[in-house]
């Protein structure tokens, strides 16, 4: 289902910050390289220009979208821009498109082919999604057309497979599960070499992710679940609520409770039922990026959690992290129009930081979302916990900073003997090596921590 919240969100540059995302989904390939950020473009239009070349009522939108994509592949953006409304043209310049497309090609590697297309109707718009096959990462190219044939939105996102099948190997067996009243699709991965193993609940980063936090065998949580199972640890992973039900997030003004915490609580209840059945032993929560930020809050709200692991999380206010990321992108931008667009986002961030405008939005999220995160008081929450906590960080992370965010955990938790901190040389936000596989030492350290922390 098309994510209309993104299409109708405030304008975002193609080289958008990942917002503590567990994005950077990795394609199954021996040539895969680390991917640090998702690339998204979203625009909204309110009115069409009278001289815009509009599609007719009998237009084949799949054929049109593929033609426009062919033009973009040839670095020709004029045909797609001719279908933009005047308002859309004011927001999205050719320079920004060119710079964004440059980032897409850098993230994807060598282009291979245009694959399948699908058409859906969402809120009165026709949304065409075309899969683009690249060497390192596949992307979905989305165009949203109104009933006049005008382009209402354009977006590139990492491609994610809709269905994930359970696997059975010599070392682990997977079972499909449902989490909570929303019946979120999930997976229980049980090791075959351990009796009553501890179970780790995996929490994704920001953005709407499936249970694997990506697609293919190299997806972060897919590799993590299988790697931990090989080390005698069970895992529970599940779709984020607004990935499975994108219509529930139409206005972007939900809270972190609705996006993550409520469903995490349901996952803990499910894990507790496995404990009561004698299937597993202790319960742990492991969050990546934003998931690593809120892991302390999940533990505080659910007393059955015996320990937490934070992968590239931060106790800092999310708005401050966004400002740092946007500032870095603005300063690095080579095209004036892109600098201007990033500065506009920084202006939005300044308004959000002041916290006085409840109608404020920043990169598609509203006041309620940022405020709900701020109210978690993450650092103090972590400080209040007496359970074992493990904080992992890559020293080459360009999204959560090893010289700013990682030391802040240590400041909050100074003097507490229940905390362990590990910094990995050469690893980025996804903790994967040059071959695209999740670093084995990270999985070894996680498994050792969990086993040593089971009560």
GROMACS .gro file of C-alpha atoms in nm:
model
  455
    1UNK     CA    1   0.000   0.000   0.000
    2UNK     CA    2   0.134   0.342  -0.089
    3UNK     CA    3   0.241   0.554   0.206
    4UNK     CA    4   0.020   0.856   0.152
    5UNK     CA    5   0.147   1.018   0.470
    6UNK     CA    6   0.479   1.065   0.294
    7UNK     CA    7   0.324   1.177  -0.034
    8UNK     CA    8   0.111   1.435   0.147
    9UNK     CA    9   0.383   1.538   0.387
   10UNK     CA   10   0.583   1.856   0.379
   11UNK     CA   11   0.839   1.884   0.105
   12UNK     CA   12   1.154   1.679   0.162
   13UNK     CA   13   1.474   1.676  -0.042
   14UNK     CA   14   1.578   1.352  -0.215
   15UNK     CA   15   1.892   1.338  -0.004
   16UNK     CA   16   1.678   1.356   0.307
   17UNK     CA   17   1.819   1.281   0.649
   18UNK     CA   18   1.726   0.941   0.778
   19UNK     CA   19   1.589   1.073   1.108
   20UNK     CA   20   1.751   0.806   1.323
   21UNK     CA   21   1.611   0.558   1.078
   22UNK     CA   22   1.691   0.197   1.058
   23UNK     CA   23   1.677   0.265   0.693
   24UNK     CA   24   1.947   0.188   0.447
   25UNK     CA   25   1.788  -0.144   0.362
   26UNK     CA   26   2.042  -0.376   0.205
   27UNK     CA   27   2.000  -0.582  -0.106
   28UNK     CA   28   2.106  -0.944  -0.124
   29UNK     CA   29   2.433  -0.917  -0.311
   30UNK     CA   30   2.795  -1.013  -0.261
   31UNK     CA   31   2.883  -0.664  -0.381
   32UNK     CA   32   2.662  -0.486  -0.129
   33UNK     CA   33   2.811  -0.186   0.047
   34UNK     CA   34   2.701  -0.001   0.360
   35UNK     CA   35   2.406   0.228   0.301
   36UNK     CA   36   2.371   0.514   0.545
   37UNK     CA   37   2.042   0.685   0.465
   38UNK     CA   38   1.711   0.648   0.289
   39UNK     CA   39   1.645   0.874  -0.007
   40UNK     CA   40   1.296   1.022  -0.026
   41UNK     CA   41   1.128   1.297  -0.221
   42UNK     CA   42   0.775   1.397  -0.133
   43UNK     CA   43   0.579   1.697  -0.252
   44UNK     CA   44   0.221   1.812  -0.230
   45UNK     CA   45   0.030   2.028  -0.472
   46UNK     CA   46  -0.286   2.226  -0.417
   47UNK     CA   47  -0.349   2.369  -0.762
   48UNK     CA   48  -0.239   2.295  -1.117
   49UNK     CA   49  -0.097   2.549  -1.354
   50UNK     CA   50  -0.316   2.613  -1.655
   51UNK     CA   51  -0.036   2.564  -1.907
   52UNK     CA   52   0.086   2.235  -1.756
   53UNK     CA   53   0.086   1.943  -1.995
   54UNK     CA   54  -0.170   1.720  -1.821
   55UNK     CA   55  -0.246   1.357  -1.887
   56UNK     CA   56  -0.584   1.280  -2.040
   57UNK     CA   57  -0.859   1.086  -1.863
   58UNK     CA   58  -0.775   0.764  -2.050
   59UNK     CA   59  -0.403   0.783  -1.973
   60UNK     CA   60  -0.221   0.458  -1.901
   61UNK     CA   61  -0.049   0.575  -1.584
   62UNK     CA   62   0.185   0.277  -1.569
   63UNK     CA   63   0.306   0.348  -1.921
   64UNK     CA   64   0.338   0.720  -1.843
   65UNK     CA   65   0.531   0.653  -1.522
   66UNK     CA   66   0.771   0.421  -1.700
   67UNK     CA   67   0.825   0.679  -1.973
   68UNK     CA   68   0.901   0.947  -1.715
   69UNK     CA   69   1.135   0.708  -1.535
   70UNK     CA   70   1.318   0.639  -1.862
   71UNK     CA   71   1.367   1.014  -1.897
   72UNK     CA   72   1.503   1.040  -1.543
   73UNK     CA   73   1.740   0.749  -1.610
   74UNK     CA   74   1.875   0.960  -1.894
   75UNK     CA   75   1.912   1.257  -1.655
   76UNK     CA   76   1.624   1.440  -1.827
   77UNK     CA   77   1.387   1.585  -1.566
   78UNK     CA   78   1.195   1.827  -1.786
   79UNK     CA   79   0.916   1.581  -1.890
   80UNK     CA   80   0.823   1.497  -1.532
   81UNK     CA   81   0.842   1.861  -1.427
   82UNK     CA   82   0.602   1.957  -1.708
   83UNK     CA   83   0.337   1.755  -1.526
   84UNK     CA   84   0.399   1.927  -1.192
   85UNK     CA   85   0.154   2.189  -1.073
   86UNK     CA   86   0.276   2.545  -1.029
   87UNK     CA   87   0.289   2.494  -0.653
   88UNK     CA   88   0.492   2.178  -0.702
   89UNK     CA   89   0.739   2.357  -0.927
   90UNK     CA   90   0.789   2.622  -0.662
   91UNK     CA   91   0.888   2.353  -0.412
   92UNK     CA   92   1.089   2.117  -0.626
   93UNK     CA   93   1.346   2.262  -0.866
   94UNK     CA   94   1.533   2.081  -1.138
   95UNK     CA   95   1.853   2.134  -0.943
   96UNK     CA   96   1.715   1.955  -0.638
   97UNK     CA   97   1.593   1.668  -0.859
   98UNK     CA   98   1.935   1.636  -1.018
   99UNK     CA   99   2.115   1.635  -0.686
  100UNK     CA  100   1.868   1.387  -0.540
  101UNK     CA  101   1.898   1.154  -0.837
  102UNK     CA  102   2.275   1.168  -0.800
  103UNK     CA  103   2.233   1.040  -0.443
  104UNK     CA  104   1.999   0.762  -0.558
  105UNK     CA  105   2.260   0.639  -0.804
  106UNK     CA  106   2.530   0.651  -0.539
  107UNK     CA  107   2.313   0.449  -0.300
  108UNK     CA  108   2.203   0.199  -0.566
  109UNK     CA  109   2.524   0.142  -0.757
  110UNK     CA  110   2.502   0.026  -1.117
  111UNK     CA  111   2.149   0.038  -1.258
  112UNK     CA  112   2.031  -0.301  -1.388
  113UNK     CA  113   1.669  -0.280  -1.502
  114UNK     CA  114   1.318  -0.144  -1.448
  115UNK     CA  115   1.108  -0.420  -1.295
  116UNK     CA  116   0.738  -0.455  -1.221
  117UNK     CA  117   0.488  -0.171  -1.171
  118UNK     CA  118   0.165  -0.166  -0.972
  119UNK     CA  119  -0.121   0.082  -0.951
  120UNK     CA  120  -0.327   0.162  -0.641
  121UNK     CA  121  -0.593   0.419  -0.559
  122UNK     CA  122  -0.535   0.616  -0.241
  123UNK     CA  123  -0.750   0.907  -0.121
  124UNK     CA  124  -0.867   0.987  -0.472
  125UNK     CA  125  -0.523   0.962  -0.630
  126UNK     CA  126  -0.375   0.704  -0.864
  127UNK     CA  127  -0.040   0.592  -0.725
  128UNK     CA  128   0.198   0.405  -0.956
  129UNK     CA  129   0.491   0.227  -0.794
  130UNK     CA  130   0.770   0.095  -1.017
  131UNK     CA  131   1.053  -0.118  -0.882
  132UNK     CA  132   1.403  -0.023  -0.997
  133UNK     CA  133   1.671  -0.291  -0.984
  134UNK     CA  134   2.017  -0.161  -0.888
  135UNK     CA  135   2.333  -0.352  -0.801
  136UNK     CA  136   2.338  -0.262  -0.433
  137UNK     CA  137   1.986  -0.148  -0.341
  138UNK     CA  138   1.650  -0.165  -0.516
  139UNK     CA  139   1.427   0.141  -0.510
  140UNK     CA  140   1.055   0.204  -0.554
  141UNK     CA  141   0.973   0.499  -0.782
  142UNK     CA  142   0.632   0.639  -0.689
  143UNK     CA  143   0.421   0.893  -0.876
  144UNK     CA  144   0.080   1.007  -0.750
  145UNK     CA  145  -0.167   1.148  -1.004
  146UNK     CA  146  -0.492   1.332  -0.928
  147UNK     CA  147  -0.810   1.287  -1.129
  148UNK     CA  148  -0.690   1.551  -1.377
  149UNK     CA  149  -0.373   1.357  -1.451
  150UNK     CA  150  -0.149   1.606  -1.271
  151UNK     CA  151   0.139   1.483  -1.060
  152UNK     CA  152   0.059   1.537  -0.692
  153UNK     CA  153   0.364   1.363  -0.549
  154UNK     CA  154   0.694   1.203  -0.644
  155UNK     CA  155   0.900   0.979  -0.420
  156UNK     CA  156   1.190   0.734  -0.425
  157UNK     CA  157   1.208   0.485  -0.137
  158UNK     CA  158   1.403   0.169  -0.069
  159UNK     CA  159   1.214  -0.132  -0.199
  160UNK     CA  160   1.083  -0.367   0.068
  161UNK     CA  161   0.932  -0.707   0.003
  162UNK     CA  162   0.572  -0.726   0.124
  163UNK     CA  163   0.580  -1.089   0.239
  164UNK     CA  164   0.852  -1.247   0.449
  165UNK     CA  165   0.851  -1.625   0.468
  166UNK     CA  166   0.969  -1.820   0.774
  167UNK     CA  167   1.293  -2.012   0.732
  168UNK     CA  168   1.408  -2.343   0.876
  169UNK     CA  169   1.776  -2.437   0.880
  170UNK     CA  170   2.003  -2.674   1.067
  171UNK     CA  171   2.047  -2.413   1.342
  172UNK     CA  172   1.710  -2.235   1.375
  173UNK     CA  173   1.340  -2.254   1.292
  174UNK     CA  174   1.101  -1.963   1.232
  175UNK     CA  175   0.729  -1.935   1.295
  176UNK     CA  176   0.492  -1.660   1.179
  177UNK     CA  177   0.329  -1.477   1.469
  178UNK     CA  178   0.082  -1.194   1.530
  179UNK     CA  179   0.163  -0.914   1.775
  180UNK     CA  180  -0.103  -0.728   1.972
  181UNK     CA  181  -0.461  -0.634   1.896
  182UNK     CA  182  -0.345  -0.486   1.565
  183UNK     CA  183  -0.225  -0.835   1.474
  184UNK     CA  184   0.102  -0.705   1.335
  185UNK     CA  185   0.276  -0.964   1.120
  186UNK     CA  186   0.587  -1.093   1.291
  187UNK     CA  187   0.836  -1.377   1.323
  188UNK     CA  188   0.959  -1.589   1.612
  189UNK     CA  189   1.308  -1.725   1.545
  190UNK     CA  190   1.405  -2.014   1.774
  191UNK     CA  191   1.753  -2.166   1.791
  192UNK     CA  192   1.778  -2.544   1.766
  193UNK     CA  193   2.092  -2.564   1.977
  194UNK     CA  194   1.949  -2.420   2.300
  195UNK     CA  195   1.679  -2.525   2.545
  196UNK     CA  196   1.461  -2.244   2.680
  197UNK     CA  197   1.678  -1.969   2.526
  198UNK     CA  198   1.639  -1.602   2.622
  199UNK     CA  199   1.437  -1.400   2.370
  200UNK     CA  200   1.526  -1.058   2.229
  201UNK     CA  201   1.253  -0.828   2.092
  202UNK     CA  202   1.383  -0.622   1.797
  203UNK     CA  203   1.268  -0.259   1.759
  204UNK     CA  204   1.330  -0.073   1.431
  205UNK     CA  205   1.445   0.281   1.367
  206UNK     CA  206   1.219   0.569   1.263
  207UNK     CA  207   1.022   0.551   0.944
  208UNK     CA  208   0.786   0.274   0.846
  209UNK     CA  209   0.972  -0.057   0.830
  210UNK     CA  210   0.882  -0.419   0.794
  211UNK     CA  211   0.992  -0.679   1.047
  212UNK     CA  212   1.328  -0.723   0.871
  213UNK     CA  213   1.408  -0.352   0.871
  214UNK     CA  214   1.483  -0.391   0.502
  215UNK     CA  215   1.461  -0.640   0.217
  216UNK     CA  216   1.659  -0.947   0.119
  217UNK     CA  217   1.887  -1.173   0.315
  218UNK     CA  218   2.112  -0.886   0.419
  219UNK     CA  219   1.832  -0.682   0.580
  220UNK     CA  220   1.947  -0.573   0.925
  221UNK     CA  221   1.694  -0.756   1.143
  222UNK     CA  222   1.687  -1.062   0.917
  223UNK     CA  223   2.060  -1.109   0.966
  224UNK     CA  224   2.041  -1.017   1.333
  225UNK     CA  225   1.766  -1.269   1.409
  226UNK     CA  226   1.944  -1.550   1.227
  227UNK     CA  227   2.285  -1.459   1.367
  228UNK     CA  228   2.158  -1.452   1.724
  229UNK     CA  229   1.977  -1.783   1.674
  230UNK     CA  230   2.304  -1.941   1.567
  231UNK     CA  231   2.443  -1.815   1.899
  232UNK     CA  232   2.159  -1.964   2.105
  233UNK     CA  233   1.932  -1.658   2.131
  234UNK     CA  234   1.565  -1.643   2.024
  235UNK     CA  235   1.416  -1.326   1.871
  236UNK     CA  236   1.080  -1.167   1.805
  237UNK     CA  237   1.050  -0.917   1.521
  238UNK     CA  238   0.739  -0.763   1.370
  239UNK     CA  239   0.615  -0.497   1.127
  240UNK     CA  240   0.585  -0.144   1.257
  241UNK     CA  241   0.223  -0.040   1.293
  242UNK     CA  242   0.226   0.227   1.026
  243UNK     CA  243   0.414   0.008   0.783
  244UNK     CA  244   0.133  -0.247   0.796
  245UNK     CA  245  -0.144   0.012   0.829
  246UNK     CA  246  -0.019   0.325   0.653
  247UNK     CA  247  -0.369   0.477   0.650
  248UNK     CA  248  -0.351   0.516   1.029
  249UNK     CA  249  -0.067   0.765   0.991
  250UNK     CA  250  -0.228   0.988   0.729
  251UNK     CA  251  -0.164   1.321   0.901
  252UNK     CA  252   0.179   1.244   1.047
  253UNK     CA  253   0.076   1.389   1.382
  254UNK     CA  254   0.075   1.070   1.585
  255UNK     CA  255   0.289   1.005   1.893
  256UNK     CA  256   0.582   0.776   1.968
  257UNK     CA  257   0.343   0.576   2.184
  258UNK     CA  258   0.125   0.502   1.883
  259UNK     CA  259   0.419   0.442   1.648
  260UNK     CA  260   0.638   0.222   1.871
  261UNK     CA  261   0.576   0.194   2.246
  262UNK     CA  262   0.225   0.046   2.255
  263UNK     CA  263   0.315  -0.232   2.014
  264UNK     CA  264   0.644  -0.297   2.192
  265UNK     CA  265   0.444  -0.350   2.509
  266UNK     CA  266   0.227  -0.603   2.325
  267UNK     CA  267   0.542  -0.783   2.205
  268UNK     CA  268   0.665  -0.806   2.565
  269UNK     CA  269   0.330  -0.958   2.668
  270UNK     CA  270   0.364  -1.214   2.390
  271UNK     CA  271   0.719  -1.295   2.501
  272UNK     CA  272   0.596  -1.332   2.860
  273UNK     CA  273   0.343  -1.592   2.742
  274UNK     CA  274   0.633  -1.786   2.590
  275UNK     CA  275   0.814  -1.765   2.923
  276UNK     CA  276   0.506  -1.897   3.105
  277UNK     CA  277   0.485  -2.184   2.857
  278UNK     CA  278   0.847  -2.277   2.924
  279UNK     CA  279   0.946  -2.201   2.564
  280UNK     CA  280   1.194  -1.921   2.644
  281UNK     CA  281   1.360  -1.774   2.951
  282UNK     CA  282   1.448  -1.405   2.997
  283UNK     CA  283   1.309  -1.118   2.787
  284UNK     CA  284   1.533  -0.849   2.636
  285UNK     CA  285   1.469  -0.547   2.411
  286UNK     CA  286   1.715  -0.452   2.135
  287UNK     CA  287   1.650  -0.132   1.940
  288UNK     CA  288   1.829   0.011   1.639
  289UNK     CA  289   1.866   0.387   1.600
  290UNK     CA  290   1.532   0.538   1.713
  291UNK     CA  291   1.453   0.194   1.853
  292UNK     CA  292   1.773   0.221   2.055
  293UNK     CA  293   1.661   0.560   2.184
  294UNK     CA  294   1.330   0.433   2.319
  295UNK     CA  295   1.453   0.097   2.451
  296UNK     CA  296   1.490   0.239   2.806
  297UNK     CA  297   1.130   0.363   2.796
  298UNK     CA  298   1.006   0.021   2.683
  299UNK     CA  299   1.189  -0.142   2.972
  300UNK     CA  300   1.059   0.110   3.224
  301UNK     CA  301   0.699   0.048   3.114
  302UNK     CA  302   0.736  -0.332   3.108
  303UNK     CA  303   0.885  -0.487   3.419
  304UNK     CA  304   0.930  -0.827   3.252
  305UNK     CA  305   1.217  -0.687   3.043
  306UNK     CA  306   1.544  -0.808   3.197
  307UNK     CA  307   1.786  -0.600   2.987
  308UNK     CA  308   1.820  -0.370   2.686
  309UNK     CA  309   2.061  -0.330   2.395
  310UNK     CA  310   2.083   0.003   2.212
  311UNK     CA  311   2.231  -0.003   1.860
  312UNK     CA  312   2.323   0.353   1.757
  313UNK     CA  313   2.065   0.517   1.980
  314UNK     CA  314   2.092   0.858   2.145
  315UNK     CA  315   1.942   1.025   2.453
  316UNK     CA  316   1.939   1.361   2.271
  317UNK     CA  317   1.626   1.546   2.162
  318UNK     CA  318   1.537   1.427   1.811
  319UNK     CA  319   1.498   1.785   1.688
  320UNK     CA  320   1.861   1.854   1.782
  321UNK     CA  321   1.974   1.547   1.589
  322UNK     CA  322   1.770   1.659   1.286
  323UNK     CA  323   1.925   2.004   1.302
  324UNK     CA  324   2.274   1.855   1.304
  325UNK     CA  325   2.197   1.630   1.008
  326UNK     CA  326   2.029   1.905   0.805
  327UNK     CA  327   2.310   2.149   0.877
  328UNK     CA  328   2.569   1.898   0.757
  329UNK     CA  329   2.373   1.835   0.437
  330UNK     CA  330   2.320   2.206   0.374
  331UNK     CA  331   2.689   2.282   0.418
  332UNK     CA  332   2.783   1.997   0.182
  333UNK     CA  333   2.525   2.082  -0.086
  334UNK     CA  334   2.675   2.200  -0.415
  335UNK     CA  335   2.355   2.334  -0.573
  336UNK     CA  336   2.204   2.660  -0.451
  337UNK     CA  337   1.844   2.539  -0.476
  338UNK     CA  338   1.923   2.240  -0.258
  339UNK     CA  339   2.089   2.463   0.001
  340UNK     CA  340   1.776   2.678   0.002
  341UNK     CA  341   1.548   2.379   0.050
  342UNK     CA  342   1.761   2.247   0.336
  343UNK     CA  343   1.763   2.590   0.496
  344UNK     CA  344   1.383   2.594   0.482
  345UNK     CA  345   1.383   2.265   0.670
  346UNK     CA  346   1.623   2.410   0.924
  347UNK     CA  347   1.381   2.699   0.970
  348UNK     CA  348   1.104   2.445   1.034
  349UNK     CA  349   1.332   2.271   1.284
  350UNK     CA  350   1.391   2.600   1.467
  351UNK     CA  351   1.014   2.647   1.503
  352UNK     CA  352   0.976   2.290   1.630
  353UNK     CA  353   1.262   2.342   1.873
  354UNK     CA  354   1.088   2.646   2.024
  355UNK     CA  355   0.788   2.422   2.094
  356UNK     CA  356   0.528   2.699   2.086
  357UNK     CA  357   0.351   2.612   1.760
  358UNK     CA  358   0.133   2.301   1.790
  359UNK     CA  359   0.063   2.318   1.416
  360UNK     CA  360   0.434   2.298   1.331
  361UNK     CA  361   0.565   2.015   1.113
  362UNK     CA  362   0.916   1.895   1.043
  363UNK     CA  363   0.994   1.646   0.765
  364UNK     CA  364   0.643   1.504   0.773
  365UNK     CA  365   0.611   1.465   1.150
  366UNK     CA  366   0.395   1.696   1.359
  367UNK     CA  367   0.432   1.863   1.696
  368UNK     CA  368   0.273   1.573   1.884
  369UNK     CA  369   0.537   1.330   1.758
  370UNK     CA  370   0.842   1.534   1.855
  371UNK     CA  371   0.689   1.640   2.184
  372UNK     CA  372   0.601   1.281   2.279
  373UNK     CA  373   0.964   1.185   2.221
  374UNK     CA  374   1.091   1.477   2.424
  375UNK     CA  375   0.863   1.387   2.713
  376UNK     CA  376   1.023   1.041   2.736
  377UNK     CA  377   1.329   1.211   2.889
  378UNK     CA  378   1.538   0.925   2.754
  379UNK     CA  379   1.862   0.989   2.941
  380UNK     CA  380   1.697   1.018   3.282
  381UNK     CA  381   1.480   0.716   3.206
  382UNK     CA  382   1.787   0.507   3.132
  383UNK     CA  383   1.950   0.638   3.450
  384UNK     CA  384   1.653   0.516   3.654
  385UNK     CA  385   1.688   0.155   3.534
  386UNK     CA  386   1.871  -0.109   3.736
  387UNK     CA  387   1.863  -0.379   3.468
  388UNK     CA  388   2.170  -0.459   3.250
  389UNK     CA  389   2.212  -0.222   2.954
  390UNK     CA  390   2.444  -0.252   2.652
  391UNK     CA  391   2.516   0.048   2.425
  392UNK     CA  392   2.676  -0.020   2.086
  393UNK     CA  393   2.804   0.246   1.844
  394UNK     CA  394   3.005   0.253   1.520
  395UNK     CA  395   3.278   0.515   1.501
  396UNK     CA  396   3.200   0.585   1.134
  397UNK     CA  397   2.829   0.655   1.191
  398UNK     CA  398   2.724   0.978   1.016
  399UNK     CA  399   2.367   0.977   1.148
  400UNK     CA  400   2.412   0.921   1.520
  401UNK     CA  401   2.741   1.076   1.619
  402UNK     CA  402   3.012   0.876   1.799
  403UNK     CA  403   3.165   1.199   1.934
  404UNK     CA  404   2.838   1.354   2.053
  405UNK     CA  405   2.560   1.099   2.106
  406UNK     CA  406   2.758   0.801   2.234
  407UNK     CA  407   2.943   0.997   2.507
  408UNK     CA  408   2.613   1.144   2.623
  409UNK     CA  409   2.492   0.798   2.727
  410UNK     CA  410   2.806   0.769   2.940
  411UNK     CA  411   2.742   1.108   3.099
  412UNK     CA  412   2.388   1.015   3.200
  413UNK     CA  413   2.492   0.673   3.328
  414UNK     CA  414   2.820   0.764   3.495
  415UNK     CA  415   2.882   0.559   3.808
  416UNK     CA  416   2.625   0.289   3.725
  417UNK     CA  417   2.771  -0.061   3.714
  418UNK     CA  418   2.486  -0.211   3.511
  419UNK     CA  419   2.595  -0.047   3.183
  420UNK     CA  420   2.835  -0.164   2.912
  421UNK     CA  421   2.957   0.052   2.623
  422UNK     CA  422   3.122  -0.071   2.302
  423UNK     CA  423   3.254   0.141   2.014
  424UNK     CA  424   3.335  -0.043   1.688
  425UNK     CA  425   3.607   0.081   1.458
  426UNK     CA  426   3.503   0.137   1.098
  427UNK     CA  427   3.134   0.054   1.141
  428UNK     CA  428   2.855   0.287   1.031
  429UNK     CA  429   2.492   0.323   1.127
  430UNK     CA  430   2.396  -0.027   1.010
  431UNK     CA  431   2.687  -0.206   1.179
  432UNK     CA  432   2.771  -0.396   0.861
  433UNK     CA  433   3.110  -0.475   0.712
  434UNK     CA  434   3.227  -0.390   0.360
  435UNK     CA  435   3.060  -0.704   0.223
  436UNK     CA  436   2.723  -0.581   0.348
  437UNK     CA  437   2.689  -0.846   0.619
  438UNK     CA  438   2.619  -0.752   0.978
  439UNK     CA  439   2.941  -0.744   1.176
  440UNK     CA  440   2.997  -1.075   1.358
  441UNK     CA  441   3.158  -0.913   1.661
  442UNK     CA  442   2.841  -0.709   1.719
  443UNK     CA  443   2.637  -1.030   1.724
  444UNK     CA  444   2.892  -1.206   1.945
  445UNK     CA  445   2.890  -0.920   2.196
  446UNK     CA  446   2.510  -0.906   2.197
  447UNK     CA  447   2.471  -1.280   2.251
  448UNK     CA  448   2.729  -1.280   2.532
  449UNK     CA  449   2.557  -0.986   2.703
  450UNK     CA  450   2.215  -1.150   2.687
  451UNK     CA  451   2.335  -1.488   2.816
  452UNK     CA  452   2.524  -1.324   3.102
  453UNK     CA  453   2.221  -1.112   3.197
  454UNK     CA  454   1.951  -1.381   3.218
  455UNK     CA  455   1.815  -1.403   3.571
   0.00000   0.00000   0.00000
